[in-house]
């Protein structure tokens, strides 16, 4: 029974029996609609062109709708042309106009086809929801076209007159673009990003801009996201890490053109300190060419080495401040014999592949030189003062979490840390041993404190340092490995030392009973629930599959990043959950000049069609229906007075 005071507040919005009853009818009708289609992406890694294509094409589903609607009427090449128009209307309309192919006949036929596709993708929504997504300037016209009764002769004439008027008034191109964008909008109802928007690829900032314009998106933070979030808090190790990775992948555009990070102090420092050092171990990988901020590869290698050495120093300082991290063995600068050119790891000496360390004092290897202190201060300020970066970071916080439960799906980027025996790994947090969901909740709180606490407030520095631990700490759920072997990759030839061992979770979670234990920990039923993971690329070419634990676990990092595609054999996955089934869209490596529609395959059929009433949103709507029902009863009893018009 709802409190009377609450019902009085509710009566302000629904002031009469008629208003409350009308809303009950509306909500019950919505519960009877098929659930909207949810899309799950992971590990975007700055590959903005591929991601934008997948988003606009709904990972091949729009192409399927065209085939279902017109496959028996129009040839394949026209279907592809229509699909590309929906994905990139402005670009394709400009081309057709330039080629003088945008004739009145073409416009008439195209508008008809687009309206038919729009009807298909709009069919599972209420008219009011579709109207809200319509562009305002064409909302009335689109609404009329979507609901014409072809059996009515007068309506057919009316339909034809609307299209003729659109063409005669010379707004056909704008109308076509508007309805294409509406189709995109309606095809994806909810968008879930399972971490790692940043790093490796050229323009994570463009991906963030796209996500901020999307109507319903949530994000589960990945380790690369956490690193950028840490940099935005002013954590110097995260700042160095972000710069090191960007420079190593030749991603200067995202730093300078995207976020306005001033790299000139770093380039001047590196050019001076490593003037006679070719820095061959630090030559960047060039997967993408910079458009705005091309940097000479030789200078980039020097910048890469300069920021890497600086990172190892400030990381060592963080480890010294936090003995509880138990990472003393990762302060490898203190294990180097600078005269012999070797490093001691686990009691054994290994020759270094690069022995030129002009900024390191062997007696105090973690101490920054005066020039390094000034450089680091400048770089941290550049990150703290980037307006666009902080707009994006605030969006990550507003729409993000470490994990999310939604419609029976448990989403997180990395892992739930586990021991070999299948129990949850514990971490001592504020003197208390936490594991499983409690640990994830604690970490989420620390991530928020790192950004939102003011400098000088209690807990700020500790939380900010913890952001770096989450990047590479052994018990971090977004990292999920025993150690980060960055130093070994740069300086040691023995590849056995470069291995990073995965948390036991990654093997154990492939068993149904372990997934069931995780579901229980997060309050989800064992039957019908799924874990959706990213972080670890699925190597299709080696026979791996993204579907594990008899369909209870989906690992959807298949290599959207170009850096991984030679290992995976594909370009990642989209998991698609509609009212009838779960499907996987297998991406092809993106090529703007080649038709790249993903291959979609159904991996699980629902026992019965999932309606809105069966979803988490449905539970909210049913609770609202119960409240409104009580309000109606209160009106009729006279406990609350109606405010009739």
XYZ file of C-alpha atoms in Angstrom:
645
model
C 0.000 0.000 0.000
C 1.476 3.314 -1.093
C 1.821 6.183 1.364
C -0.944 8.799 0.958
C 1.588 11.622 0.722
C 3.277 9.873 -2.218
C -0.094 9.460 -3.944
C -0.776 13.165 -3.455
C 2.492 13.944 -5.223
C 1.552 11.544 -8.021
C -1.810 13.311 -8.318
C -0.025 16.489 -9.392
C 0.897 14.739 -12.642
C -2.332 12.719 -12.925
C -4.960 14.976 -11.307
C -8.084 12.936 -12.058
C -9.447 9.414 -12.435
C -9.580 10.013 -16.169
C -5.905 11.074 -16.404
C -4.657 8.234 -14.203
C -6.808 5.632 -15.973
C -5.624 6.846 -19.360
C -2.015 6.397 -18.294
C -2.754 2.903 -16.934
C -4.193 1.936 -20.321
C -1.150 3.406 -22.076
C 1.357 1.588 -19.830
C -0.464 -1.740 -20.103
C -0.456 -1.394 -23.888
C 3.283 -0.691 -23.886
C 3.863 -3.832 -21.782
C 2.158 -5.801 -24.560
C 4.604 -4.640 -27.244
C 7.691 -6.665 -28.279
C 10.833 -5.548 -26.456
C 13.149 -3.214 -28.336
C 16.382 -4.488 -29.863
C 19.489 -4.219 -27.687
C 22.959 -4.042 -29.229
C 26.146 -4.979 -27.384
C 29.547 -3.754 -28.608
C 32.936 -4.204 -26.981
C 36.534 -3.042 -27.402
C 36.009 -0.269 -29.943
C 39.593 0.956 -29.407
C 39.264 4.201 -31.335
C 38.234 2.542 -34.619
C 35.722 5.262 -35.370
C 35.074 4.509 -39.045
C 34.273 0.854 -38.392
C 32.158 1.644 -35.342
C 30.160 4.404 -37.036
C 29.468 2.030 -39.917
C 28.288 -0.708 -37.555
C 26.142 1.734 -35.597
C 24.473 3.180 -38.683
C 24.002 -0.188 -40.323
C 22.798 -1.771 -37.062
C 25.481 -4.429 -37.654
C 23.773 -5.705 -40.784
C 20.186 -5.754 -39.498
C 19.090 -2.861 -41.733
C 20.469 -4.808 -44.694
C 18.399 -7.823 -43.565
C 15.248 -5.685 -43.316
C 15.816 -4.463 -46.867
C 16.277 -8.034 -48.080
C 13.130 -9.209 -46.277
C 11.067 -6.297 -47.606
C 12.362 -5.927 -51.162
C 14.438 -9.039 -51.868
C 11.778 -10.419 -54.218
C 11.261 -7.074 -55.974
C 14.547 -5.234 -56.526
C 17.974 -6.596 -57.537
C 20.885 -7.053 -55.139
C 22.833 -3.993 -56.306
C 19.831 -1.724 -55.660
C 19.395 -3.251 -52.205
C 23.050 -2.463 -51.423
C 22.622 1.071 -52.776
C 19.541 1.620 -50.601
C 21.387 0.277 -47.539
C 24.365 2.587 -48.112
C 21.994 5.519 -48.519
C 20.440 4.757 -45.115
C 23.877 4.459 -43.485
C 25.385 7.634 -44.975
C 22.555 9.756 -46.435
C 24.402 13.078 -46.727
C 27.449 11.550 -48.400
C 25.453 9.476 -50.892
C 22.953 12.211 -51.708
C 25.799 14.619 -52.473
C 27.353 12.035 -54.793
C 24.053 11.339 -56.590
C 23.370 15.047 -57.033
C 26.863 15.574 -58.451
C 26.331 12.656 -60.853
C 22.890 14.050 -61.800
C 21.215 10.812 -60.713
C 18.995 12.408 -58.081
C 16.060 12.698 -60.483
C 12.424 13.150 -59.500
C 11.684 9.516 -60.403
C 14.590 8.332 -58.255
C 13.422 10.522 -55.357
C 9.842 9.215 -55.609
C 10.907 5.557 -55.676
C 13.469 6.058 -52.908
C 11.025 7.814 -50.581
C 8.536 4.985 -51.081
C 11.186 2.363 -50.268
C 12.449 4.238 -47.226
C 8.928 4.620 -45.857
C 8.394 0.856 -46.192
C 11.620 0.090 -44.316
C 10.711 2.660 -41.690
C 7.336 0.965 -41.169
C 9.078 -2.347 -40.546
C 11.546 -1.036 -37.948
C 8.876 1.150 -36.270
C 6.334 -1.650 -35.898
C 7.375 -2.673 -32.376
C 7.067 0.812 -30.892
C 4.128 2.975 -29.867
C 3.256 5.815 -32.230
C 4.179 8.329 -29.534
C 7.678 6.823 -29.133
C 8.237 6.871 -32.893
C 7.024 10.481 -33.034
C 9.497 11.519 -30.356
C 12.345 10.190 -32.495
C 11.194 11.929 -35.663
C 13.018 15.068 -36.861
C 10.716 17.962 -35.929
C 10.685 19.606 -39.355
C 9.267 16.467 -41.004
C 7.487 14.788 -38.078
C 3.944 15.420 -39.332
C 4.706 14.258 -42.875
C 6.559 11.109 -41.782
C 3.796 10.230 -39.310
C 1.187 10.508 -42.053
C 3.192 8.393 -44.508
C 3.814 5.661 -41.932
C 0.113 5.234 -41.213
C -1.582 5.450 -44.608
C -4.286 2.836 -45.265
C -3.600 1.567 -48.813
C -7.046 -0.038 -48.967
C -8.566 3.434 -48.887
C -8.480 4.953 -52.400
C -8.599 8.488 -51.013
C -5.627 7.777 -48.760
C -3.610 6.419 -51.693
C -4.167 9.674 -53.550
C -3.279 11.577 -50.374
C -0.061 9.556 -50.034
C 0.914 10.352 -53.622
C 0.233 14.051 -53.143
C 2.462 14.199 -50.060
C 5.403 12.698 -51.952
C 4.749 14.972 -54.957
C 4.734 18.020 -52.666
C 8.015 16.946 -51.053
C 9.641 16.779 -54.483
C 8.021 19.959 -55.863
C 9.165 22.038 -52.891
C 12.784 20.922 -53.438
C 13.203 19.389 -49.979
C 13.384 15.754 -51.112
C 17.082 15.441 -50.258
C 16.532 16.786 -46.735
C 13.482 14.543 -46.270
C 15.380 11.469 -47.473
C 18.238 12.225 -45.073
C 15.770 12.700 -42.209
C 13.959 9.400 -42.754
C 17.293 7.563 -43.140
C 18.378 8.853 -39.740
C 15.002 7.857 -38.260
C 15.479 4.294 -39.569
C 18.905 4.166 -37.905
C 17.396 5.494 -34.686
C 14.548 2.992 -34.589
C 16.597 -0.093 -35.426
C 18.673 0.089 -32.221
C 16.595 0.670 -29.099
C 19.360 0.295 -26.486
C 23.117 0.392 -26.969
C 25.486 -1.295 -24.503
C 29.240 -0.631 -24.760
C 31.190 -3.309 -22.866
C 34.322 -1.245 -22.394
C 37.505 -0.025 -24.078
C 36.433 2.869 -26.249
C 39.953 4.313 -26.118
C 43.499 3.535 -27.374
C 45.140 1.881 -30.393
C 42.742 3.212 -33.033
C 42.961 6.739 -34.442
C 39.981 8.702 -33.047
C 38.256 7.622 -29.843
C 37.023 11.223 -29.514
C 34.838 10.796 -32.623
C 33.335 7.617 -31.147
C 32.543 9.516 -27.945
C 30.814 12.243 -29.954
C 28.660 9.601 -31.660
C 27.758 7.964 -28.345
C 26.784 11.290 -26.808
C 24.280 11.824 -29.623
C 22.733 8.368 -29.236
C 19.344 8.225 -27.518
C 19.905 5.330 -25.069
C 23.409 4.113 -24.282
C 25.208 2.698 -21.259
C 28.907 1.905 -20.835
C 30.726 -0.664 -18.728
C 34.207 0.733 -18.185
C 37.212 -1.121 -19.581
C 40.838 -0.840 -18.492
C 41.683 1.552 -21.333
C 38.722 3.767 -20.416
C 39.858 3.746 -16.779
C 43.336 4.841 -17.873
C 41.918 7.887 -19.706
C 39.556 8.629 -16.815
C 42.571 8.468 -14.498
C 44.492 10.856 -16.750
C 41.566 13.292 -16.571
C 41.798 13.206 -12.759
C 45.431 14.324 -13.044
C 47.033 10.969 -12.193
C 50.557 11.387 -13.679
C 51.064 7.648 -14.313
C 47.780 7.469 -16.234
C 48.733 10.610 -18.188
C 52.036 8.981 -19.174
C 50.323 5.688 -20.017
C 47.727 7.337 -22.254
C 50.432 9.291 -24.084
C 52.727 6.271 -24.388
C 50.028 4.086 -25.972
C 48.829 6.850 -28.306
C 52.352 7.616 -29.487
C 53.169 3.913 -29.860
C 50.219 3.569 -32.282
C 50.939 6.851 -34.081
C 47.654 8.303 -32.775
C 48.669 11.956 -32.643
C 45.380 13.182 -34.121
C 43.302 12.066 -31.128
C 45.701 13.806 -28.730
C 46.307 17.094 -30.484
C 43.410 17.628 -32.907
C 40.876 15.704 -30.825
C 41.611 16.777 -27.260
C 44.034 19.663 -27.713
C 46.811 18.020 -25.673
C 49.967 20.090 -26.138
C 52.746 17.671 -27.122
C 55.322 20.309 -28.052
C 57.018 20.255 -24.613
C 57.381 16.460 -24.873
C 58.722 16.603 -28.435
C 61.280 19.283 -27.505
C 62.370 17.359 -24.402
C 62.698 14.070 -26.315
C 64.551 15.649 -29.239
C 67.084 17.140 -26.821
C 67.574 14.233 -24.407
C 67.653 11.493 -27.078
C 69.255 13.553 -29.822
C 71.836 10.884 -30.711
C 69.682 7.869 -29.772
C 67.710 6.256 -32.651
C 65.325 4.712 -30.043
C 64.714 1.771 -32.371
C 62.921 -0.229 -29.657
C 60.322 2.538 -29.572
C 59.486 2.920 -33.246
C 55.679 3.421 -33.363
C 53.299 1.009 -35.082
C 51.712 2.855 -37.997
C 48.257 1.323 -38.494
C 46.653 4.648 -39.436
C 48.066 7.814 -40.977
C 47.575 11.044 -39.061
C 45.548 13.586 -41.015
C 46.152 16.726 -38.977
C 49.232 16.099 -36.842
C 51.787 14.067 -38.773
C 54.945 13.458 -36.731
C 58.251 12.221 -38.107
C 58.653 8.545 -37.063
C 62.150 9.229 -35.731
C 60.930 11.990 -33.452
C 57.907 9.898 -32.467
C 60.256 7.095 -31.357
C 62.177 9.549 -29.161
C 58.918 10.868 -27.666
C 57.801 7.286 -27.097
C 60.940 6.399 -25.147
C 60.901 9.627 -23.149
C 57.325 9.118 -21.956
C 57.887 5.386 -21.268
C 60.857 6.057 -18.967
C 58.921 8.826 -17.248
C 55.990 6.420 -16.777
C 58.177 3.743 -15.176
C 59.437 6.344 -12.695
C 56.044 7.668 -11.588
C 54.572 4.144 -11.483
C 57.369 3.147 -9.103
C 56.544 6.130 -6.903
C 52.868 5.062 -6.704
C 53.893 1.499 -5.766
C 56.131 2.895 -3.025
C 53.208 4.921 -1.636
C 50.925 1.871 -1.563
C 52.620 -1.275 -0.184
C 49.148 -2.845 -0.073
C 49.232 -3.100 -3.867
C 51.988 -5.759 -3.418
C 53.696 -4.688 -6.638
C 57.271 -4.036 -5.446
C 58.519 -6.601 -7.970
C 57.290 -4.276 -10.759
C 59.725 -1.464 -9.846
C 62.191 -2.787 -12.399
C 64.162 0.468 -12.756
C 65.597 -0.337 -9.312
C 66.603 -3.832 -10.486
C 68.763 -2.544 -13.358
C 72.571 -2.715 -13.180
C 73.242 0.407 -15.242
C 76.958 -0.349 -15.610
C 76.470 -3.949 -16.758
C 73.353 -3.202 -18.843
C 71.291 -5.955 -17.197
C 68.131 -6.249 -15.134
C 67.435 -8.751 -12.360
C 64.009 -10.440 -12.502
C 63.101 -13.243 -10.107
C 66.756 -13.595 -9.111
C 68.104 -13.921 -12.665
C 69.968 -11.306 -14.717
C 68.872 -10.520 -18.285
C 70.687 -8.294 -20.793
C 68.837 -5.117 -21.736
C 68.057 -4.459 -25.394
C 68.487 -0.715 -24.795
C 70.939 0.649 -22.233
C 70.785 4.392 -22.872
C 69.092 6.054 -19.865
C 70.331 9.666 -19.753
C 67.547 10.823 -17.389
C 68.065 8.117 -14.744
C 70.268 8.549 -11.689
C 71.398 4.951 -10.888
C 71.503 5.834 -7.200
C 67.906 7.125 -7.277
C 66.300 5.615 -10.380
C 62.740 6.759 -9.542
C 63.693 10.397 -9.027
C 62.559 12.790 -11.747
C 65.056 15.235 -13.196
C 64.121 18.924 -12.968
C 63.230 18.908 -16.688
C 61.056 15.803 -16.230
C 59.228 17.416 -13.308
C 58.445 20.483 -15.414
C 57.399 18.361 -18.388
C 55.126 16.133 -16.302
C 53.503 19.160 -14.659
C 52.780 20.660 -18.103
C 51.340 17.406 -19.468
C 49.079 16.866 -16.437
C 47.734 20.411 -16.751
C 47.053 19.850 -20.444
C 44.841 16.871 -19.592
C 43.123 18.654 -16.708
C 42.309 21.677 -18.878
C 41.013 19.871 -22.006
C 37.368 20.937 -22.212
C 36.328 18.253 -24.714
C 38.112 15.498 -22.806
C 36.257 16.384 -19.618
C 32.945 16.595 -21.467
C 33.579 13.043 -22.666
C 34.800 11.846 -19.266
C 31.712 13.257 -17.525
C 29.592 11.367 -20.057
C 31.523 8.171 -19.239
C 30.685 8.717 -15.586
C 27.051 9.651 -16.238
C 26.334 6.643 -18.476
C 28.938 4.277 -17.094
C 29.466 1.690 -14.379
C 31.842 -1.163 -13.683
C 29.021 -3.646 -14.372
C 25.343 -3.597 -15.284
C 22.470 -6.063 -14.961
C 19.850 -5.557 -17.658
C 17.102 -7.919 -18.819
C 18.851 -10.995 -17.446
C 22.238 -10.026 -18.894
C 25.245 -9.296 -16.671
C 27.695 -7.042 -18.474
C 31.257 -6.217 -17.475
C 34.428 -5.684 -19.452
C 37.043 -7.888 -17.834
C 36.324 -10.387 -15.082
C 35.092 -11.064 -11.580
C 38.474 -11.912 -9.966
C 38.552 -15.560 -8.877
C 40.893 -18.073 -7.271
C 41.869 -21.408 -8.809
C 39.283 -23.206 -6.656
C 36.470 -21.111 -8.137
C 35.915 -18.882 -5.116
C 35.944 -15.116 -5.524
C 39.305 -13.367 -5.060
C 39.385 -11.021 -2.075
C 40.926 -7.561 -1.881
C 41.501 -5.668 1.360
C 39.601 -2.377 1.034
C 39.605 0.048 3.973
C 40.529 -2.846 6.251
C 37.746 -5.123 5.012
C 38.121 -8.158 2.730
C 35.786 -7.694 -0.255
C 35.085 -9.952 -3.200
C 32.533 -10.524 -5.963
C 29.769 -7.952 -6.247
C 30.801 -6.129 -3.067
C 34.285 -5.594 -4.489
C 32.887 -4.314 -7.793
C 30.639 -1.856 -5.931
C 33.540 -0.621 -3.788
C 35.740 -0.098 -6.845
C 32.942 1.817 -8.602
C 32.823 4.171 -5.637
C 36.586 4.736 -5.728
C 36.475 5.469 -9.458
C 33.856 8.172 -8.847
C 35.744 9.678 -5.912
C 38.915 9.920 -7.999
C 37.177 12.337 -10.356
C 34.506 14.095 -8.334
C 36.284 14.761 -5.040
C 38.022 18.127 -5.007
C 41.802 18.292 -4.776
C 42.782 18.217 -1.129
C 39.645 16.411 0.059
C 40.248 13.256 2.142
C 40.468 10.184 -0.072
C 41.148 12.069 -3.319
C 44.828 11.125 -3.707
C 44.264 7.526 -2.689
C 41.389 7.133 -5.168
C 43.399 8.840 -7.911
C 46.349 6.472 -7.373
C 43.897 3.549 -7.389
C 42.901 4.462 -10.953
C 46.408 3.452 -12.017
C 46.178 0.186 -10.028
C 42.972 -0.653 -11.902
C 44.910 -0.313 -15.166
C 47.479 -2.960 -14.288
C 46.950 -4.412 -10.786
C 46.652 -8.179 -10.346
C 43.277 -7.982 -8.572
C 41.773 -5.387 -10.877
C 38.559 -6.696 -12.510
C 39.153 -4.610 -15.644
C 42.728 -5.917 -16.098
C 42.417 -9.544 -15.009
C 46.066 -10.585 -15.334
C 48.894 -11.221 -12.900
C 51.071 -8.331 -14.122
C 51.618 -5.815 -16.921
C 54.886 -6.658 -18.710
C 55.400 -3.357 -20.542
C 59.013 -3.030 -19.362
C 59.836 -6.591 -20.497
C 58.375 -5.969 -23.960
C 60.605 -2.954 -24.455
C 63.865 -4.137 -22.929
C 64.116 -7.957 -22.713
C 64.413 -10.448 -25.578
C 63.236 -13.494 -23.600
C 59.571 -13.769 -24.597
C 58.745 -15.983 -21.631
C 59.120 -12.895 -19.437
C 56.619 -10.999 -21.592
C 53.755 -13.383 -20.821
C 50.861 -12.060 -18.772
C 48.915 -14.832 -17.060
C 45.137 -14.490 -17.042
C 43.089 -14.567 -13.860
C 41.587 -18.053 -13.239
C 38.182 -16.519 -14.056
C 38.834 -16.801 -17.780
C 39.065 -20.602 -17.712
C 36.595 -21.188 -14.919
C 33.867 -19.017 -16.459
C 33.637 -21.419 -19.397
C 31.889 -23.843 -17.012
C 28.139 -23.522 -16.508
C 28.323 -24.031 -12.758
C 30.771 -21.119 -12.402
C 28.508 -18.849 -14.450
C 25.629 -19.919 -12.202
C 27.682 -18.931 -9.151
C 28.294 -15.508 -10.663
C 24.593 -15.087 -11.493
C 23.731 -15.903 -7.880
C 26.292 -13.358 -6.646
C 24.657 -10.623 -8.735
C 21.072 -11.592 -7.988
C 20.216 -13.052 -11.394
C 18.398 -16.339 -12.102
C 20.500 -19.270 -13.280
C 18.170 -20.014 -16.182
C 17.906 -17.535 -19.027
C 20.701 -15.241 -17.821
C 23.909 -14.455 -19.714
C 27.310 -12.963 -18.947
C 28.544 -10.597 -21.657
C 32.290 -9.929 -21.648
C 34.866 -8.103 -23.702
C 38.596 -7.592 -23.052
C 39.987 -10.854 -24.471
C 39.927 -11.177 -28.288
C 38.308 -14.345 -29.607
C 40.637 -16.002 -32.111
C 38.234 -17.440 -34.653
C 41.087 -18.504 -36.913
C 42.377 -20.741 -34.082
C 38.984 -22.381 -33.625
C 37.785 -20.307 -30.676
C 34.126 -19.355 -30.327
C 32.510 -16.347 -28.629
C 29.766 -18.554 -27.151
C 30.910 -20.402 -24.043
C 29.524 -22.263 -21.010
C 26.731 -23.778 -23.099
C 25.431 -20.344 -24.083
C 25.679 -18.679 -20.665
C 28.792 -16.629 -21.511
C 29.399 -14.430 -24.549
C 32.855 -12.963 -25.183
C 32.370 -10.352 -27.894
C 35.854 -8.858 -28.293
C 36.760 -10.267 -31.676
C 39.168 -7.595 -32.806
C 37.496 -4.415 -34.035
C 40.939 -2.900 -33.483
C 43.200 -3.306 -36.527
C 46.002 -4.246 -34.131
C 44.208 -7.521 -33.280
C 42.765 -8.599 -36.611
C 45.806 -10.634 -37.689
C 45.382 -12.695 -34.500
C 41.593 -13.054 -34.531
C 40.913 -13.442 -38.239
C 37.819 -11.194 -38.038
C 36.947 -7.676 -36.878
C 34.870 -8.291 -33.783
C 31.247 -8.992 -32.922
C 27.976 -7.340 -32.145
C 25.610 -9.266 -29.891
C 22.008 -8.487 -30.841
C 19.093 -9.234 -28.510
C 15.620 -8.706 -29.937
C 12.236 -10.063 -28.881
C 12.739 -13.383 -30.687
C 16.394 -14.337 -30.329
C 20.014 -13.592 -29.518
C 22.192 -13.218 -32.595
C 25.873 -12.597 -33.256
C 26.969 -10.308 -36.063
C 30.496 -11.219 -37.186
C 32.247 -8.123 -38.499
C 34.435 -7.957 -41.573
C 37.552 -5.750 -41.527
C 36.224 -2.305 -42.415
C 36.877 -1.066 -45.938
C 34.923 2.042 -47.038
C 35.165 0.946 -50.659
C 33.834 -2.580 -50.163
C 30.423 -3.815 -49.018
C 31.105 -4.769 -45.392
C 27.783 -6.031 -44.041
C 28.443 -8.372 -41.072
C 27.338 -11.999 -41.173
C 24.467 -12.442 -38.697
C 23.698 -15.824 -37.122
C 21.117 -16.728 -34.473
C 22.713 -18.313 -31.398
C 19.703 -18.637 -29.082
C 15.976 -18.539 -29.761
C 13.628 -17.330 -27.049
C 11.071 -19.916 -25.854
C 8.374 -17.312 -26.411
C 8.515 -13.789 -27.740
C 9.879 -11.353 -25.153
C 7.485 -8.488 -24.560
C 8.199 -5.179 -22.831
C 6.304 -6.523 -19.825
C 8.954 -9.264 -19.429
C 11.854 -6.786 -19.239
C 13.349 -4.643 -16.481
C 11.525 -1.681 -18.018
C 8.326 -3.725 -17.820
C 8.837 -4.188 -14.075
C 9.098 -0.407 -13.724
C 5.962 0.089 -15.799
C 4.034 -2.509 -13.759
C 5.093 -0.789 -10.532
C 3.833 2.479 -11.999
C 0.553 0.798 -12.984
C 0.138 -0.423 -9.392
C 0.762 3.107 -8.072
C -1.737 4.626 -10.502
C -4.290 1.970 -9.621
C -3.957 2.962 -5.966
C -4.278 6.609 -6.980
C -7.534 5.895 -8.815
C -8.833 4.086 -5.717
C -7.819 7.060 -3.532
C -9.698 9.423 -5.844
C -12.815 7.239 -5.681
C -12.658 6.928 -1.900
C -12.351 10.682 -1.616
C -8.940 10.469 0.122
C -7.573 12.762 -2.620
C -9.655 15.334 -4.453
C -9.754 15.257 -8.232
C -8.696 18.352 -10.152
C -10.956 18.079 -13.187
C -10.637 20.353 -16.212
